[in-house]
Tab-separated table of C-alpha atoms in Angstrom:
chain	number	residue	atom	x	y	z
A	85	ARG	CA	-111.450	-78.491	57.898
A	86	LYS	CA	-110.534	-81.978	58.067
A	87	ARG	CA	-107.372	-83.008	56.581
A	88	LYS	CA	-106.349	-86.484	54.834
A	89	ASP	CA	-103.613	-87.179	57.926
A	90	GLY	CA	-106.787	-86.784	60.425
A	91	ARG	CA	-106.480	-83.602	61.728
A	92	TRP	CA	-108.505	-80.196	61.311
A	93	GLU	CA	-107.312	-77.550	60.278
A	94	GLY	CA	-108.760	-73.284	61.002
A	95	ARG	CA	-107.614	-70.299	58.475
A	96	TYR	CA	-107.664	-66.848	59.239
A	97	THR	CA	-107.085	-63.896	57.041
A	98	VAL	CA	-104.269	-60.839	58.619
A	99	GLY	CA	-104.557	-58.738	56.057
A	100	ARG	CA	-103.520	-58.158	52.148
A	101	ASP	CA	-100.294	-57.846	50.581
A	102	PRO	CA	-99.445	-54.633	49.736
A	103	GLU	CA	-98.256	-55.321	46.184
A	104	THR	CA	-100.522	-58.484	45.302
A	105	ARG	CA	-103.753	-57.221	47.183
A	106	LYS	CA	-104.025	-60.293	48.164
A	107	ALA	CA	-104.717	-62.044	51.427
A	108	ILE	CA	-102.539	-63.130	53.787
A	109	ILE	CA	-103.849	-66.035	54.926
A	110	LYS	CA	-102.493	-68.636	58.298
A	111	ASN	CA	-103.652	-71.714	59.691
A	112	VAL	CA	-103.832	-73.302	62.874
A	113	LEU	CA	-104.143	-77.473	63.173
A	114	GLY	CA	-105.711	-79.466	65.762
A	115	LYS	CA	-106.793	-83.159	66.663
A	116	THR	CA	-110.497	-82.124	67.227
A	117	GLN	CA	-112.577	-79.552	65.857
A	118	ALA	CA	-113.247	-77.947	68.980
A	119	GLU	CA	-108.923	-77.569	69.652
A	120	VAL	CA	-108.954	-76.081	65.994
A	121	LYS	CA	-112.009	-73.274	66.786
A	122	GLU	CA	-110.003	-72.590	70.528
A	123	LYS	CA	-106.547	-72.035	68.855
A	124	LEU	CA	-108.530	-70.148	65.857
A	125	LYS	CA	-110.520	-67.814	68.877
A	126	LYS	CA	-107.114	-66.970	70.401
A	127	ALA	CA	-104.862	-66.163	66.926
A	128	ILE	CA	-108.075	-64.075	65.637
A	129	GLU	CA	-107.466	-62.116	69.147
A	130	GLU	CA	-103.297	-62.263	69.225
A	131	ASN	CA	-103.554	-60.478	65.643
A	132	VAL	CA	-105.286	-57.260	66.483
A	133	GLY	CA	-103.718	-54.739	65.869
A	134	ILE	CA	-100.674	-55.847	63.850
A	135	ASP	CA	-100.375	-54.481	60.208
A	136	TYR	CA	-99.278	-57.682	58.189
A	137	GLY	CA	-99.406	-55.893	55.141
A	138	ARG	CA	-96.736	-54.376	56.525
A	139	ALA	CA	-94.390	-57.083	57.239
A	140	LYS	CA	-91.735	-57.030	54.917
A	141	ASN	CA	-91.042	-53.230	56.585
A	142	TYR	CA	-90.722	-54.612	60.237
A	143	THR	CA	-87.413	-54.900	61.926
A	144	VAL	CA	-87.182	-57.637	64.438
A	145	GLY	CA	-87.357	-55.200	67.101
A	146	SER	CA	-89.993	-52.993	65.900
A	147	TRP	CA	-92.093	-55.641	65.465
A	148	LEU	CA	-91.526	-56.864	69.163
A	149	GLU	CA	-92.777	-53.603	70.024
A	150	VAL	CA	-95.516	-53.622	68.045
A	151	TRP	CA	-96.828	-57.170	69.240
A	152	MET	CA	-95.983	-56.132	73.218
A	153	GLU	CA	-98.154	-52.714	72.972
A	154	ASN	CA	-101.182	-54.430	71.064
A	155	TYR	CA	-101.360	-57.882	72.355
A	156	ALA	CA	-98.969	-59.069	75.242
A	157	LYS	CA	-99.926	-55.642	77.746
A	158	ILE	CA	-103.201	-56.706	78.137
A	159	LYS	CA	-102.101	-60.084	78.576
A	160	LEU	CA	-98.994	-60.265	80.687
A	161	ARG	CA	-98.695	-59.279	84.818
A	162	PRO	CA	-97.584	-55.878	85.152
A	163	SER	CA	-93.848	-56.692	86.271
A	164	THR	CA	-93.894	-59.383	83.451
A	165	PHE	CA	-94.423	-57.003	80.803
A	166	LYS	CA	-92.096	-54.651	82.125
A	167	THR	CA	-89.355	-56.962	82.629
A	168	SER	CA	-89.591	-58.150	79.069
A	169	GLN	CA	-90.217	-54.364	77.717
A	170	GLY	CA	-86.009	-53.488	79.632
A	171	PHE	CA	-85.082	-57.127	77.366
A	172	LEU	CA	-86.644	-55.751	74.122
A	173	LYS	CA	-84.726	-52.426	74.941
A	174	ASN	CA	-81.670	-54.144	75.685
A	175	PRO	CA	-81.240	-57.811	74.131
A	176	SER	CA	-77.640	-58.349	75.739
A	177	VAL	CA	-79.111	-58.432	78.965
A	178	LEU	CA	-81.532	-61.335	78.173
A	179	ALA	CA	-78.824	-63.281	76.333
A	180	GLU	CA	-76.224	-62.499	79.401
A	181	ARG	CA	-78.856	-64.251	81.619
A	182	GLU	CA	-79.534	-67.660	79.450
A	183	LEU	CA	-78.039	-70.376	79.054
A	184	ASP	CA	-77.172	-71.753	76.326
A	185	ARG	CA	-76.506	-75.942	75.277
A	186	GLY	CA	-73.132	-75.609	76.019
A	187	GLU	CA	-73.129	-74.274	79.399
A	188	TYR	CA	-75.621	-76.702	80.151
A	189	ARG	CA	-73.680	-79.669	79.174
A	190	ALA	CA	-71.112	-78.447	80.945
A	191	LEU	CA	-73.822	-78.397	84.274
A	192	VAL	CA	-74.993	-81.898	83.759
A	193	ARG	CA	-71.047	-83.184	82.646
A	194	THR	CA	-69.475	-81.317	86.211
A	195	ALA	CA	-72.498	-82.777	88.357
A	196	ARG	CA	-71.373	-86.642	87.176
A	197	THR	CA	-68.111	-85.868	87.564
A	198	LEU	CA	-68.577	-85.054	91.282
A	199	GLY	CA	-70.844	-88.035	91.623
A	200	ARG	CA	-74.132	-86.147	92.245
A	201	GLU	CA	-75.878	-87.975	89.646
A	202	ARG	CA	-79.340	-87.380	91.475
A	203	LEU	CA	-78.334	-83.720	90.148
A	204	ALA	CA	-77.474	-84.598	86.973
A	205	LEU	CA	-80.752	-86.007	86.267
A	206	VAL	CA	-83.134	-83.774	87.807
A	207	MET	CA	-81.024	-80.918	84.899
A	208	GLU	CA	-81.397	-83.493	82.344
A	209	THR	CA	-85.218	-84.106	83.376
A	210	ILE	CA	-86.242	-80.532	83.118
A	211	CYS	CA	-84.228	-79.692	79.966
A	212	ALA	CA	-85.626	-82.763	78.084
A	213	THR	CA	-89.122	-82.257	79.256
A	214	GLY	CA	-89.802	-78.723	79.854
A	215	ILE	CA	-91.459	-79.389	83.109
A	216	ARG	CA	-91.142	-76.403	86.003
A	217	VAL	CA	-88.833	-77.347	89.226
A	218	GLY	CA	-91.966	-77.613	90.783
A	219	GLU	CA	-93.109	-80.359	88.766
A	220	VAL	CA	-90.073	-82.942	89.417
A	221	PRO	CA	-92.451	-84.628	91.645
A	222	PHE	CA	-94.157	-86.006	88.913
A	223	ILE	CA	-91.537	-87.842	87.379
A	224	THR	CA	-92.021	-91.503	89.321
A	225	VAL	CA	-91.067	-94.711	88.653
A	226	GLU	CA	-94.501	-95.861	86.948
A	227	ALA	CA	-94.007	-92.705	84.353
A	228	ALA	CA	-90.692	-93.708	83.858
A	229	CYS	CA	-92.072	-96.897	82.703
A	230	ARG	CA	-94.759	-95.420	80.345
A	231	GLY	CA	-92.707	-92.680	78.839
A	232	ARG	CA	-94.776	-89.996	79.854
A	233	THR	CA	-96.512	-88.520	83.181
A	234	ASP	CA	-100.011	-86.595	83.758
A	235	VAL	CA	-98.837	-83.190	84.979
A	236	ALA	CA	-102.148	-81.476	87.140
A	237	LEU	CA	-101.228	-78.123	88.267
A	238	LYS	CA	-102.684	-74.385	88.545
A	239	GLY	CA	-105.720	-76.396	87.567
A	240	LYS	CA	-104.714	-78.100	84.125
A	241	VAL	CA	-103.826	-81.472	83.305
A	242	ARG	CA	-101.334	-81.753	80.463
A	243	THR	CA	-99.025	-85.130	79.410
A	244	ILE	CA	-95.380	-84.610	79.582
A	245	PHE	CA	-93.347	-87.246	77.168
A	246	ILE	CA	-89.634	-88.888	78.419
A	247	PRO	CA	-87.273	-89.499	76.209
A	248	ASP	CA	-86.586	-93.471	75.894
A	249	ARG	CA	-82.964	-92.417	76.766
A	250	LEU	CA	-83.982	-90.509	79.759
A	251	CYS	CA	-86.231	-93.142	80.907
A	252	ARG	CA	-83.686	-95.632	81.216
A	253	ARG	CA	-81.075	-93.473	83.250
A	254	LEU	CA	-84.320	-92.980	85.533
A	255	LEU	CA	-84.978	-96.261	86.161
A	256	GLN	CA	-81.320	-97.358	86.412
A	257	TYR	CA	-80.793	-94.609	89.022
A	258	ALA	CA	-84.363	-96.104	90.821
A	259	ARG	CA	-83.005	-99.801	90.853
A	260	LYS	CA	-79.421	-98.008	92.263
A	261	GLN	CA	-81.848	-96.360	95.049
A	262	LYS	CA	-83.867	-98.875	95.622
A	263	ILE	CA	-87.157	-96.969	94.785
A	264	THR	CA	-89.445	-99.430	92.855
A	265	SER	CA	-92.403	-96.850	92.783
A	266	GLY	CA	-93.564	-93.482	93.071
A	267	GLU	CA	-91.411	-90.360	92.926
A	268	ILE	CA	-87.916	-90.582	91.641
A	269	PHE	CA	-85.936	-87.976	93.148
A	270	LEU	CA	-85.452	-88.266	96.628
A	271	THR	CA	-83.666	-86.704	99.782
A	272	GLY	CA	-80.955	-89.369	101.602
A	273	GLY	CA	-83.674	-89.628	104.299
A	274	GLY	CA	-86.888	-90.206	101.361
A	275	LYS	CA	-88.215	-87.148	101.560
A	276	ARG	CA	-89.213	-85.149	98.380
A	277	LEU	CA	-86.660	-83.201	96.815
A	278	SER	CA	-87.675	-79.307	97.090
A	279	ARG	CA	-87.218	-76.486	94.758
A	280	THR	CA	-85.003	-74.622	97.196
A	281	GLN	CA	-82.494	-77.671	97.908
A	282	ILE	CA	-82.413	-77.869	93.777
A	283	TRP	CA	-81.372	-74.377	93.445
A	284	ALA	CA	-78.731	-74.629	96.025
A	285	GLU	CA	-77.000	-77.928	94.043
A	286	MET	CA	-77.541	-76.217	91.037
A	287	LYS	CA	-75.624	-73.114	92.241
A	288	ARG	CA	-72.515	-75.149	93.557
A	289	LEU	CA	-72.117	-76.264	90.443
A	290	CYS	CA	-71.493	-72.990	89.049
A	291	ARG	CA	-67.159	-72.355	89.768
A	292	ALA	CA	-66.385	-76.034	88.647
A	293	ALA	CA	-68.343	-75.743	85.714
A	294	GLY	CA	-67.405	-72.758	84.677
A	295	VAL	CA	-70.594	-71.338	83.810
A	296	ALA	CA	-71.679	-67.601	85.655
A	297	ALA	CA	-73.689	-68.007	88.637
A	298	GLY	CA	-76.359	-65.620	87.439
A	299	LYS	CA	-77.439	-67.880	84.961
A	300	VAL	CA	-77.473	-70.910	86.354
A	301	PHE	CA	-81.080	-71.652	88.061
A	302	PRO	CA	-83.720	-74.468	87.329
A	303	HIS	CA	-86.425	-72.361	85.188
A	304	ASN	CA	-83.412	-71.791	83.162
A	305	LEU	CA	-83.434	-75.053	82.021
A	306	ARG	CA	-87.181	-74.623	81.284
A	307	HIS	CA	-86.229	-71.863	78.643
A	308	LEU	CA	-83.603	-73.581	77.451
A	309	PHE	CA	-85.842	-76.558	76.385
A	310	ALA	CA	-88.477	-73.978	75.164
A	311	ARG	CA	-86.082	-72.245	72.581
A	312	THR	CA	-84.799	-75.608	71.664
A	313	PHE	CA	-88.440	-77.294	70.717
A	314	TYR	CA	-89.550	-73.676	68.865
A	315	ARG	CA	-86.312	-73.739	66.557
A	316	ALA	CA	-87.184	-77.901	65.745
A	317	CYS	CA	-91.422	-77.102	65.214
A	318	GLN	CA	-91.874	-73.113	64.623
A	319	ASP	CA	-95.041	-74.342	66.856
A	320	VAL	CA	-96.251	-71.699	69.464
A	321	VAL	CA	-98.646	-72.767	70.417
A	322	LYS	CA	-97.918	-76.186	71.022
A	323	LEU	CA	-94.741	-75.575	73.145
A	324	ALA	CA	-97.586	-73.203	75.115
A	325	ASP	CA	-99.331	-76.422	75.260
A	326	ILE	CA	-96.284	-78.654	76.348
A	327	LEU	CA	-95.362	-75.805	79.195
A	328	GLY	CA	-98.678	-75.585	80.854
A	329	HIS	CA	-98.883	-71.578	79.410
A	330	SER	CA	-102.370	-70.218	80.664
A	331	SER	CA	-101.648	-67.081	78.172
A	332	ILE	CA	-99.322	-67.845	74.638
A	333	GLU	CA	-97.500	-64.581	75.380
A	334	THR	CA	-95.593	-66.183	78.300
A	335	THR	CA	-94.331	-68.336	75.405
A	336	ARG	CA	-93.378	-65.895	73.447
A	337	ILE	CA	-91.732	-64.069	76.201
A	338	TYR	CA	-89.161	-67.419	76.345
A	339	LEU	CA	-88.366	-67.206	72.954
A	340	LEU	CA	-87.411	-63.420	72.111
A	341	THR	CA	-83.908	-64.680	72.357
A	342	THR	CA	-84.499	-67.180	69.027
């Protein structure tokens, strides 16, 4: 059905409440009817094998185990599934590897103190938009002017919005570097900044920033964005779209520490 706010809504039943015997109904939202149909299909598939009537009896750990065995196992790559199982059995390992907001700020602050504005901006861009390190080239002068960029990768195109404050910083940096169009993050010789260079430059900040080296790599900035976004909106489907995940289960792996 179409709601008053213009969005389409689809509802589905996930079981019955054991006390009231009333149906447990959940919903999905979308801009078009076709989008809602697709989300409904995914949602129904996701809930196969999960007994919502027992929701009050599940602990967080047991719920995740049911989800992993009944759905994630058949959707994730074997290596990803194995790693995720290890995190569930020993959550402290995951917590030790994830970057928190304080550590992220320390890295950005240290980069600027050391005169590495390009690196500071790269880290801010990944953390503010959730893009992959390999998608950094899509951050252009034109994108900063528009406040958004269209990322085409792995056969998909998605629109990424860039916060206003970050846009201003990006354009200021571009002007300083005399970059009038195209990619903003370039080497001194005008070549594209590679993911290996970004990774290496981040690692060099660790000691000065006081952050464990095991936590410092570009993908952890993407994880931090995902956790922050989910805490704010609680919409894993929307988050999967922003991150460009083909499987929503990959997105859920990002959120195991929330």
